[in-house]
Coordinates of C-alpha atoms in Angstrom, one line a residue:
M1423 CA 110.1 124.8 85.2
G1424 CA 108.5 127.5 87.3
P1425 CA 110.2 129.8 89.7
T1426 CA 112.3 128.0 92.4
T1427 CA 111.0 127.6 95.9
R1428 CA 112.5 128.2 99.3
A1429 CA 114.4 125.3 100.7
R1430 CA 116.9 124.7 103.5
F1431 CA 120.1 122.7 102.9
V1432 CA 123.0 121.5 105.0
H1433 CA 126.3 120.9 103.2
N1434 CA 128.8 118.5 104.7
R1435 CA 132.3 118.8 103.3
R1436 CA 135.0 116.3 104.2
R1437 CA 138.5 117.5 104.5
R1438 CA 140.9 115.3 102.5
G1439 CA 144.6 115.1 102.8
P1440 CA 147.0 115.5 99.9
Y1441 CA 147.3 111.8 99.6
A1442 CA 143.6 110.9 99.9
A1443 CA 142.3 108.5 97.4
P1444 CA 139.8 109.9 94.9
D1445 CA 136.1 109.3 95.8
D1446 CA 134.7 107.3 92.9
D1447 CA 131.2 107.8 94.2
D1448 CA 131.1 111.6 94.1
E1449 CA 127.9 113.0 92.7
E1450 CA 129.7 115.1 90.1
E1451 CA 131.7 112.1 88.9
D1452 CA 129.8 108.9 89.6
Q1453 CA 126.4 110.0 88.3
Q1454 CA 127.8 111.8 85.3
E1455 CA 129.5 108.5 84.4
A1456 CA 126.2 106.7 84.9
S1457 CA 124.4 109.2 82.6
S1458 CA 127.1 108.9 79.9
S1459 CA 126.4 105.3 79.0
S1460 CA 124.2 102.3 79.8
S1461 CA 127.0 99.7 79.4
S1462 CA 130.2 101.2 80.9
S1463 CA 132.6 98.8 82.6
D1464 CA 132.6 98.4 86.4
E1465 CA 135.5 99.7 88.4
G1466 CA 136.6 97.0 90.8
E1467 CA 134.9 94.1 92.4
E1468 CA 132.7 96.3 94.7
D1469 CA 130.8 97.8 91.8
A1470 CA 130.5 94.4 90.2
E1471 CA 128.8 93.1 93.4
E1472 CA 126.2 95.9 93.2
E1473 CA 125.2 95.4 89.6
G1474 CA 121.6 94.3 89.5
S1475 CA 122.0 91.8 86.7
G1476 CA 125.0 90.1 88.3
E1477 CA 126.3 89.4 84.7
V1478 CA 129.8 90.1 83.4
D1479 CA 130.4 91.8 80.1
D1480 CA 132.2 89.6 77.6
D1481 CA 134.3 92.5 76.3
D1482 CA 135.9 93.3 79.6
G1483 CA 138.9 91.1 78.7
E1484 CA 139.8 87.4 78.8
A1485 CA 142.7 85.6 80.5
A1486 CA 145.6 84.9 78.2
E1487 CA 146.0 81.2 77.3
P1488 CA 149.5 79.7 77.2
S1489 CA 150.8 78.6 73.8
G1490 CA 153.9 77.3 72.2
K1491 CA 154.4 80.4 70.1
E1492 CA 156.6 83.3 71.2
E1493 CA 154.8 85.8 73.3
E1494 CA 153.8 89.0 71.5
V1495 CA 155.2 92.2 73.1
S1496 CA 153.3 95.4 72.8
P1497 CA 155.2 98.5 71.7
V1498 CA 154.7 100.1 75.1
A1499 CA 156.2 97.0 76.9
A1500 CA 159.1 96.8 74.4
A1501 CA 159.9 100.5 74.9
A1502 CA 159.9 100.0 78.7
R1503 CA 162.3 97.1 78.5
S1504 CA 164.7 99.0 76.2
G1505 CA 164.6 102.0 78.4
R1506 CA 163.1 104.2 75.7
K1507 CA 160.1 106.4 76.2
A1508 CA 157.1 104.9 74.5
S1509 CA 155.2 107.1 72.0
I1510 CA 151.6 107.9 72.9
T1511 CA 149.0 107.4 70.2
I1512 CA 145.8 109.4 70.4
S1513 CA 142.8 108.1 68.4
L1514 CA 140.2 110.6 67.3
K1515 CA 137.7 108.0 66.2
K1516 CA 134.3 108.1 67.8
V1517 CA 133.6 105.1 70.0
C1518 CA 130.1 104.1 71.0
K1519 CA 129.8 103.5 74.8
V1520 CA 126.9 101.1 74.3
C1521 CA 128.2 98.6 71.6
K1522 CA 131.9 99.6 71.8
S1523 CA 132.1 100.1 68.0
T1524 CA 133.6 103.0 66.2
G1525 CA 132.0 105.4 63.8
H1526 CA 129.2 106.6 66.0
E1527 CA 128.4 107.7 69.6
A1528 CA 125.5 106.9 71.8
G1529 CA 124.4 107.7 75.4
F1530 CA 123.6 111.0 77.0
K1531 CA 124.6 114.2 75.3
G1532 CA 123.6 116.8 77.9
A1533 CA 120.0 116.0 78.7
V1534 CA 119.3 114.1 75.5
Y1535 CA 119.8 110.3 75.2
V1536 CA 121.1 109.3 71.8
D1537 CA 120.3 105.8 70.7
C1538 CA 122.9 103.3 69.4
P1539 CA 121.9 102.3 65.9
R1540 CA 122.8 98.7 66.6
K1541 CA 120.6 98.4 69.7
P1542 CA 116.8 98.5 70.2
C1543 CA 115.0 101.4 71.9
F1544 CA 116.3 101.9 75.4
L1545 CA 112.8 102.1 76.9
C1546 CA 110.5 99.6 75.3
K1547 CA 113.2 97.5 73.7
M1548 CA 111.5 97.7 70.3
P1549 CA 114.0 97.3 67.4
G1550 CA 114.8 100.6 65.7
S1551 CA 116.0 101.3 62.1
D1552 CA 119.6 102.2 61.4
T1553 CA 118.7 104.2 58.3
L1554 CA 115.1 105.4 58.8
H1555 CA 115.3 105.9 62.6
C1556 CA 111.6 105.2 62.7
H1557 CA 111.7 104.4 66.4
T1558 CA 114.1 105.8 68.9
T1559 CA 114.1 106.6 72.6
L1560 CA 113.3 110.3 71.8
T1561 CA 110.2 109.3 69.8
C1562 CA 109.2 106.3 71.9
P1563 CA 105.5 106.6 73.1
H1564 CA 106.6 105.1 76.5
R1565 CA 109.0 107.9 77.2
V1566 CA 106.8 109.0 80.1
A1567 CA 104.7 106.4 81.9
M1568 CA 101.2 107.5 80.7
E1569 CA 98.2 105.4 79.9
H1570 CA 99.7 104.2 76.7
G1571 CA 102.6 102.8 78.8
V1572 CA 100.4 100.0 80.1
I1573 CA 100.6 96.6 78.6
P1574 CA 97.6 94.6 79.8
A1575 CA 97.9 90.9 80.5
S1576 CA 96.3 88.6 78.0
R1577 CA 92.8 87.5 79.1
R1578 CA 92.4 83.7 79.4
N1579 CA 89.4 81.6 80.4
T1580 CA 91.2 80.2 83.4
N1581 CA 89.3 82.0 86.1
T1582 CA 88.8 80.0 89.3
S1583 CA 86.0 80.2 91.8
L1584 CA 88.2 82.6 93.9
D1585 CA 88.3 85.0 91.0
Y1586 CA 84.6 85.2 90.8
V1587 CA 84.3 85.7 94.6
F1588 CA 86.8 88.5 94.4
Q1589 CA 85.0 90.2 91.5
S1590 CA 81.5 90.0 93.2
Q1591 CA 82.3 90.5 96.9
V1592 CA 85.7 92.1 97.3
K1593 CA 86.1 94.4 94.3
G1594 CA 82.6 95.7 94.6
K1595 CA 83.3 97.1 98.0
I1596 CA 86.3 99.1 96.9
P1597 CA 85.3 102.8 96.7
M1598 CA 85.2 104.1 93.1
V1599 CA 86.0 107.7 94.1
K1600 CA 89.6 108.0 95.2
P1601 CA 90.5 110.5 97.9
Q1602 CA 92.7 113.4 97.0
F1603 CA 96.3 112.5 96.9
L1604 CA 98.8 115.2 97.9
I1605 CA 102.0 115.0 95.9
P1606 CA 105.1 116.1 97.9
N1607 CA 106.4 118.1 95.0
Q1608 CA 108.2 121.0 96.8
L1609 CA 111.7 120.7 98.0
E1610 CA 111.6 121.5 101.7
C1611 CA 115.1 120.9 102.9
G1612 CA 118.2 118.9 102.2
N1613 CA 121.4 117.6 103.7
I1614 CA 124.1 118.0 101.0
K1615 CA 126.8 115.2 101.1
F1616 CA 125.4 113.8 104.2
H1617 CA 127.2 110.5 103.5
Q1618 CA 130.7 109.7 102.5
R1619 CA 129.5 107.4 99.7
R1620 CA 126.2 107.1 97.8
V1621 CA 123.0 106.5 99.6
T1622 CA 121.7 102.9 99.3
C1623 CA 118.6 102.7 101.5
L1624 CA 116.2 105.0 103.5
E1625 CA 113.8 104.3 106.3
F1626 CA 111.5 106.5 108.4
H1627 CA 111.4 106.0 112.2
P1628 CA 108.2 104.2 113.2
T1629 CA 107.2 106.6 116.0
K1630 CA 109.4 109.7 115.6
N1631 CA 107.9 111.5 112.6
N1632 CA 110.8 113.8 111.8
V1633 CA 113.6 111.2 112.0
L1634 CA 115.0 109.6 108.9
L1635 CA 117.6 106.8 108.8
S1636 CA 119.9 106.2 105.9
G1637 CA 122.6 103.8 104.8
D1638 CA 125.4 104.2 102.3
K1639 CA 127.8 102.2 100.2
K1640 CA 130.5 102.3 102.8
G1641 CA 128.2 100.7 105.5
L1642 CA 127.7 103.9 107.5
L1643 CA 124.3 104.3 109.2
G1644 CA 123.0 107.9 109.5
V1645 CA 120.1 109.2 111.7
W1646 CA 118.9 112.7 110.8
D1647 CA 116.1 114.9 112.3
Y1648 CA 115.2 116.9 109.2
V1649 CA 113.2 119.4 111.2
K1650 CA 116.2 120.5 113.3
L1651 CA 118.2 120.2 110.0
H1652 CA 121.7 120.7 111.5
E1653 CA 121.7 117.7 113.8
K1654 CA 122.7 114.2 112.8
I1655 CA 124.1 111.0 114.3
T1656 CA 126.3 108.6 112.3
Y1657 CA 127.3 105.0 113.2
D1658 CA 130.4 104.0 111.4
S1659 CA 130.9 100.7 113.3
V1660 CA 127.8 98.8 112.1
H1661 CA 129.1 97.4 108.8
S1662 CA 132.3 97.4 106.7
C1663 CA 130.7 97.8 103.3
I1664 CA 127.4 98.3 101.5
L1665 CA 124.3 98.6 103.8
N1666 CA 121.5 97.1 101.7
S1667 CA 118.5 96.9 104.0
M1668 CA 117.1 98.2 107.3
K1669 CA 114.1 97.0 109.4
F1670 CA 112.8 98.1 112.8
D1671 CA 111.9 95.7 115.5
T1672 CA 108.1 96.1 115.8
T1673 CA 108.2 95.5 119.5
N1674 CA 111.0 97.9 120.2
D1675 CA 111.3 101.1 118.0
G1676 CA 114.8 101.8 119.3
L1677 CA 116.2 98.6 117.8
L1678 CA 117.2 98.5 114.2
Y1679 CA 118.3 95.5 112.1
T1680 CA 120.6 96.1 109.2
A1681 CA 121.8 93.8 106.4
S1682 CA 125.1 94.3 104.5
S1683 CA 127.2 93.0 101.6
D1684 CA 129.8 92.1 104.2
G1685 CA 127.5 89.1 104.9
T1686 CA 126.4 90.1 108.4
I1687 CA 123.1 91.0 110.1
S1688 CA 123.5 93.5 112.9
S1689 CA 121.1 94.9 115.5
T1690 CA 121.8 98.4 116.7
D1691 CA 120.3 100.2 119.7
L1692 CA 119.7 103.7 118.4
D1693 CA 119.7 105.2 121.9
T1694 CA 123.0 103.9 123.2
G1695 CA 124.8 103.2 119.9
I1696 CA 125.6 99.6 121.0
G1697 CA 125.4 97.1 118.2
S1698 CA 125.7 93.3 118.1
S1699 CA 126.1 90.8 115.3
L1700 CA 123.2 88.3 114.8
L1701 CA 124.6 86.5 111.8
N1702 CA 127.9 86.3 110.0
L1703 CA 128.0 84.3 106.7
N1704 CA 131.7 84.8 106.2
P1705 CA 133.3 83.8 109.5
N1706 CA 136.6 82.9 107.8
G1707 CA 137.0 86.2 106.1
W1708 CA 137.7 86.8 102.4
N1709 CA 138.6 83.7 100.5
G1710 CA 137.6 84.9 97.0
P1711 CA 134.3 85.8 95.3
S1712 CA 133.3 82.2 94.9
T1713 CA 132.7 81.8 98.7
W1714 CA 131.9 85.4 99.8
R1715 CA 128.2 85.7 100.7
M1716 CA 126.4 89.0 100.6
I1717 CA 123.0 89.9 102.1
Y1718 CA 120.5 92.0 100.2
G1719 CA 117.0 90.8 101.1
M1720 CA 115.8 91.0 104.7
D1721 CA 112.4 91.3 106.4
F1722 CA 111.0 90.9 109.9
N1723 CA 108.1 88.6 110.9
S1724 CA 106.6 90.3 113.9
D1725 CA 104.1 87.4 114.7
K1726 CA 106.9 84.8 115.0
G1727 CA 109.7 87.1 116.0
L1728 CA 111.7 85.8 113.1
L1729 CA 114.2 87.6 110.9
L1730 CA 114.2 86.4 107.3
V1731 CA 117.5 86.9 105.5
A1732 CA 118.5 85.9 101.9
D1733 CA 122.1 85.8 100.6
S1734 CA 123.7 86.2 97.2
F1735 CA 123.8 82.4 96.6
G1736 CA 120.0 82.0 96.6
F1737 CA 119.6 80.7 100.1
L1738 CA 117.1 81.8 102.8
H1739 CA 118.2 81.9 106.5
L1740 CA 115.8 82.1 109.5
L1741 CA 116.9 83.9 112.7
D1742 CA 115.2 84.0 116.1
R1743 CA 115.7 87.6 117.2
R1744 CA 115.3 86.7 120.9
L1745 CA 117.7 83.8 120.9
K1746 CA 120.0 85.5 118.4
A1747 CA 120.5 82.2 116.7
R1748 CA 119.8 80.6 113.3
I1749 CA 116.9 78.2 113.0
G1750 CA 117.4 75.2 110.9
D1751 CA 119.5 74.9 107.7
P1752 CA 119.5 77.4 104.9
I1753 CA 116.8 76.8 102.2
L1754 CA 117.4 77.3 98.5
I1755 CA 114.6 79.6 97.3
H1756 CA 116.1 80.8 94.0
K1757 CA 118.5 79.4 91.5
K1758 CA 121.7 78.2 93.2
G1759 CA 124.4 80.9 92.9
S1760 CA 121.9 83.7 92.1
K1761 CA 121.4 86.7 94.2
V1762 CA 118.2 87.2 96.2
T1763 CA 117.6 91.0 95.8
S1764 CA 114.6 91.5 98.2
L1765 CA 112.3 89.8 100.7
H1766 CA 108.9 91.0 101.8
C1767 CA 106.4 89.5 104.3
N1768 CA 102.7 90.0 103.5
P1769 CA 101.3 92.6 105.9
A1770 CA 98.0 90.8 106.3
Q1771 CA 99.4 87.3 106.4
P1772 CA 103.1 87.4 107.6
E1773 CA 103.7 83.8 106.9
V1774 CA 103.4 84.5 103.2
L1775 CA 106.7 85.6 101.8
L1776 CA 107.6 87.3 98.5
S1777 CA 111.2 86.9 97.2
S1778 CA 112.9 88.5 94.2
G1779 CA 116.1 87.4 92.5
N1780 CA 118.5 87.9 89.6
D1781 CA 117.4 84.6 88.2
H1782 CA 114.5 86.5 86.6
Y1783 CA 111.9 85.3 89.0
A1784 CA 109.8 86.6 91.9
R1785 CA 108.4 83.8 94.1
I1786 CA 105.7 83.4 96.7
W1787 CA 106.4 81.1 99.7
D1788 CA 104.7 79.8 102.8
T1789 CA 107.3 80.1 105.6
R1790 CA 105.5 77.4 107.6
K1791 CA 106.3 74.9 104.9
L1792 CA 109.6 76.0 103.5
E1793 CA 111.3 73.5 101.2
P1794 CA 113.2 73.8 97.9
N1795 CA 110.9 74.0 94.9
S1796 CA 107.9 74.5 97.2
A1797 CA 106.9 78.0 96.0
F1798 CA 103.2 78.8 95.7
A1799 CA 103.9 80.7 92.5
S1800 CA 106.9 81.8 90.4
L1801 CA 106.4 85.1 88.6
A1802 CA 108.5 85.2 85.5
H1803 CA 110.2 88.4 84.4
G1804 CA 112.3 89.4 81.4
R1805 CA 115.5 90.2 83.4
V1806 CA 116.7 90.8 86.9
V1807 CA 114.0 91.6 89.4
N1808 CA 115.2 94.5 91.6
S1809 CA 112.4 94.3 94.1
G1810 CA 109.0 92.9 94.9
Y1811 CA 106.4 94.2 97.4
F1812 CA 103.0 93.2 98.6
S1813 CA 100.5 96.1 98.8
P1814 CA 100.7 97.8 102.2
Q1815 CA 97.1 97.6 103.4
S1816 CA 95.5 94.3 102.3
G1817 CA 98.6 92.5 100.9
N1818 CA 96.4 91.3 97.9
K1819 CA 98.5 93.1 95.2
I1820 CA 102.1 92.6 94.1
L1821 CA 104.4 95.3 92.7
T1822 CA 107.7 94.4 91.1
T1823 CA 110.5 96.3 89.4
C1824 CA 112.5 94.6 86.7
Q1825 CA 115.6 95.6 84.8
D1826 CA 113.8 95.3 81.5
N1827 CA 112.3 98.8 82.1
R1828 CA 109.0 97.3 83.3
I1829 CA 107.0 97.8 86.5
R1830 CA 104.6 94.8 86.8
V1831 CA 101.4 94.7 88.9
W1832 CA 99.4 91.7 90.0
D1833 CA 95.9 92.7 91.3
Y1834 CA 95.1 89.6 93.2
I1835 CA 97.6 87.1 94.7
F1836 CA 95.1 84.2 94.7
G1837 CA 94.1 84.6 91.1
N1838 CA 95.9 83.8 87.9
L1839 CA 99.6 84.6 88.4
E1840 CA 100.9 83.3 85.1
S1841 CA 101.0 86.8 83.7
P1842 CA 100.8 90.2 85.4
S1843 CA 97.6 92.3 85.4
R1844 CA 99.6 95.2 83.9
E1845 CA 103.1 96.0 82.7
I1846 CA 104.1 99.7 82.9
V1847 CA 107.1 100.8 80.8
H1848 CA 109.4 103.0 82.9
S1849 CA 113.0 104.2 82.6
H1850 CA 115.1 102.5 85.2
D1851 CA 117.4 100.1 83.2
F1852 CA 120.7 101.1 84.8
N1853 CA 122.5 99.9 88.0
R1854 CA 126.2 100.5 87.5
H1855 CA 127.5 103.2 89.7
L1856 CA 123.9 103.7 90.9
T1857 CA 121.7 102.1 93.6
P1858 CA 119.1 99.9 91.9
F1859 CA 115.7 101.6 91.2
K1860 CA 112.8 100.1 93.2
A1861 CA 109.2 101.1 92.8
E1862 CA 107.5 101.2 96.2
W1863 CA 103.8 101.6 97.3
D1864 CA 102.6 104.6 99.2
P1865 CA 101.9 103.2 102.7
K1866 CA 99.2 105.8 103.3
D1867 CA 97.2 105.0 100.1
H1868 CA 94.2 102.9 101.1
T1869 CA 93.3 102.3 97.4
E1870 CA 96.7 100.7 97.0
T1871 CA 97.3 102.2 93.6
V1872 CA 100.1 104.9 94.0
A1873 CA 103.7 104.0 93.6
V1874 CA 106.9 106.1 93.6
I1875 CA 110.2 105.4 91.7
G1876 CA 113.1 107.5 90.4
R1877 CA 113.7 107.9 86.7
Y1878 CA 117.0 107.2 84.8
I1879 CA 116.3 109.0 81.5
S1880 CA 116.7 112.7 82.0
E1881 CA 114.5 115.5 80.7
N1882 CA 115.6 118.8 79.3
Y1883 CA 114.2 121.6 81.5
N1884 CA 115.4 125.0 80.3
G1885 CA 118.8 123.6 79.3
I1886 CA 119.2 121.6 82.5
A1887 CA 119.2 117.8 82.6
L1888 CA 116.9 116.7 85.4
H1889 CA 116.0 113.2 86.5
P1890 CA 112.5 113.3 88.0
I1891 CA 110.9 111.2 90.7
D1892 CA 107.8 109.7 89.2
F1893 CA 104.4 109.1 91.0
I1894 CA 102.5 106.4 89.1
D1895 CA 98.9 105.2 89.3
T1896 CA 99.5 101.5 89.0
S1897 CA 95.8 100.8 88.2
T1898 CA 96.0 102.8 84.9
G1899 CA 99.7 103.4 84.4
K1900 CA 99.1 107.2 84.4
L1901 CA 101.9 109.5 85.5
L1902 CA 100.4 111.4 88.5
A1903 CA 103.4 113.7 88.9
E1904 CA 107.1 114.1 88.2
V1905 CA 108.9 115.6 91.1
M1906 CA 112.1 117.6 90.5
D1907 CA 114.1 120.7 91.4
P1908 CA 116.6 122.6 89.3
D1909 CA 119.2 122.4 92.0
I1910 CA 119.1 118.6 92.0
T1911 CA 120.7 117.5 88.7
T1912 CA 121.8 114.0 89.9
I1913 CA 119.7 110.8 89.7
S1914 CA 117.5 109.9 92.7
P1915 CA 117.2 106.1 92.7
V1916 CA 116.4 105.7 96.4
N1917 CA 112.9 107.1 97.4
K1918 CA 110.8 106.5 100.5
L1919 CA 107.3 107.8 101.3
H1920 CA 106.5 108.7 104.9
P1921 CA 104.0 106.2 106.5
R1922 CA 102.0 108.9 108.2
D1923 CA 102.7 112.3 106.7
D1924 CA 102.7 113.6 103.1
I1925 CA 106.5 113.6 102.9
L1926 CA 108.9 112.1 100.4
A1927 CA 112.6 111.4 101.2
S1928 CA 115.0 110.9 98.3
G1929 CA 118.6 109.8 98.2
S1930 CA 120.6 111.3 95.4
S1931 CA 124.3 110.4 95.4
R1932 CA 125.6 111.3 98.9
S1933 CA 122.8 113.8 99.6
I1934 CA 119.3 113.4 101.2
F1935 CA 116.3 115.6 100.4
I1936 CA 112.9 116.1 101.9
W1937 CA 109.9 117.0 99.8
K1938 CA 106.5 118.3 101.0
P1939 CA 103.3 119.3 99.1
K1940 CA 103.2 122.7 97.7
T1941 CA 100.6 124.9 99.5
E1942 CA 98.3 127.4 97.9
S1943 CA 100.1 130.3 99.7
D1944 CA 103.4 129.1 98.2
A1945 CA 101.9 128.9 94.7
T1946 CA 100.4 132.4 95.0
E1947 CA 103.7 133.9 96.2
E1948 CA 105.6 132.2 93.4
R1949 CA 103.4 133.8 90.8
N1950 CA 104.2 137.2 92.3
R1951 CA 107.9 136.9 92.7
E1952 CA 110.7 134.4 92.6
K1953 CA 111.7 133.1 96.0
A1954 CA 115.4 132.7 96.7
K1955 CA 116.7 129.4 98.0
E1956 CA 118.4 129.4 101.4
F1957 CA 121.5 127.2 101.3
V1958 CA 122.9 126.3 104.7
Y1959 CA 126.5 125.1 104.6
G1960 CA 127.7 123.2 107.5
S1961 CA 131.1 121.8 108.5
G1962 CA 132.3 118.5 107.1
S1963 CA 132.9 115.2 108.8
R1964 CA 136.7 114.8 109.1
K1965 CA 137.7 111.3 109.9
K1966 CA 140.2 110.8 112.7
S1967 CA 142.6 107.9 113.2
N1968 CA 140.4 106.2 115.8
G1969 CA 137.6 105.8 113.3
K1970 CA 135.4 108.6 114.7
H1971 CA 134.4 111.8 113.1
E1972 CA 134.7 115.3 114.5
N1973 CA 133.3 118.7 113.8
S1974 CA 135.1 121.2 111.7
S1975 CA 134.7 124.9 111.3
D1976 CA 135.5 124.9 107.6
D1977 CA 133.0 127.4 106.1
D1978 CA 134.1 126.8 102.5
S1979 CA 131.7 125.0 100.3
D1980 CA 131.8 123.1 97.0
G1981 CA 128.2 122.3 96.6
S1982 CA 126.9 125.6 95.2
C1983 CA 126.2 126.0 91.5
D1984 CA 128.4 129.1 91.1
G1985 CA 130.5 131.6 92.9
K1986 CA 127.7 134.0 93.5
K1987 CA 125.8 131.5 95.6
K1988 CA 128.9 130.9 97.6
K1989 CA 129.1 134.5 98.7
K1990 CA 125.4 134.7 99.6
A1991 CA 125.4 131.4 101.5
K1992 CA 124.8 131.5 105.2
K1993 CA 127.7 130.1 107.3
T1994 CA 126.0 127.9 109.8
R1995 CA 127.5 125.2 112.0
F1996 CA 125.8 122.0 112.9
T1997 CA 126.0 119.4 115.6
H1998 CA 127.6 116.1 114.6
T1999 CA 127.6 113.3 117.1
I2000 CA 129.2 109.8 116.8
K2001 CA 128.1 106.8 118.8
G2002 CA 130.2 103.6 118.9
K2003 CA 133.9 103.1 118.8
G2004 CA 135.8 101.2 116.1
K2005 CA 134.2 98.3 114.3
S2006 CA 131.8 95.9 115.9
K2007 CA 132.9 92.3 116.3
V2008 CA 131.4 89.8 114.0

């Protein structure tokens, strides 16, 4: 790493009482646990709902079956019944966090990922050797998504007339010389611990360039002007749990639609803070996981004024945003009982819909003729499909992110869709305690080749474990840039590129960061001297009994790397405004 650059930060620290419950989503705890193993058990039902695969480990324990034999009593239970203190036995055996066996350890050791000898390579899934170790994650050629990380699709003599038209007329008009792409590789500013729980989604305002909206695991919606830095607005009455998706109304940039795991769709007026419920899939409340429906995928069809919503049982719901009512009956678009992870309407043909699910498929639909089993195409994947997006300009390409450490690209939606045009090996096979990784197109790229995605496997930079944000050329699989900063040691699974400016927003645990391209003057100054970072520590959001938050003048901070930075940090207050009272009615 080179010398560090100048950046501005806001640190929000919450005061917690002596009886406050521990925050299991803290960036120092949650992401360290995520980095320790790729198969750790989930804590509670909420984390199980967020797991991308939707599968349950077989070794998490089974229910005891009744039998005629006398029940066996453990030494601890027997000691408790007799009133004696039970002895504590400490085992010093090494236990692998991947396969749960003894005698060896696997997972992250600092910045190095150690393979389990009983499992294949974490990246490319190629079987290794227990004795020879001829192929491991450390020696895998796909460790960074370069040209050799591309697996081309097999060529078949199944070209249709549309394929030849595309090759002769469409592809020939695509400019061969790509315009210069500016990588936002310099950390401009950040809001430390902006949210109470980890960030789950980001969205830029369609007309206000400097406004960023974010949602978190607790359902809180945040609005932040990153130029003013110290001002933010939070809405804690929108949803009661994980906020999974956000979409702006294209006819009214002050109206935001949000989807949550509480099974509701809400519309919030960002000017007044007034929200209303458009859909509630759980009107009778909690009756167990078998009936609780969650909403992950959502998109807005501006031509028809329709809101398309998909639940965790594989069904698609259509909503009229003017009537605020559901249209027709739910339609099964994925395997019954499987989660639909994302929806995306084609930007050029909004009636064409792309859905992704944990049934290992991404499917293309015509919303004018929606019926079960009426998909135009079913794109098979190896594991759970985290997301699927049409290309932002023409809508002719498809980009999907799968849990098998593959990014798949289809170059033409009207061609042969039996196999992808390219498969790019990339490290993102982890979801527990983390928001699922999703590769997204750059909306400003007219060549429709640049994608951004966070990386799970860390790299060792001067003894520090950093998890870069990768910019990938999807046409070649080449790694254009890996964006990182030594002060961000947590994983950044949520990333959003600005639709108009060369700006990247990233969500890392509870914090949000803004990246901009490094200028020539900055590079020259860095070569001459090291620039000190400016950390701005603000007051935390202390929750009151009425559900609101208020400002606090607490100048202490817990986000600095050491005590020296704490002394040099500037003590700056910031404005914190809350709109909305209590929880919205659903």
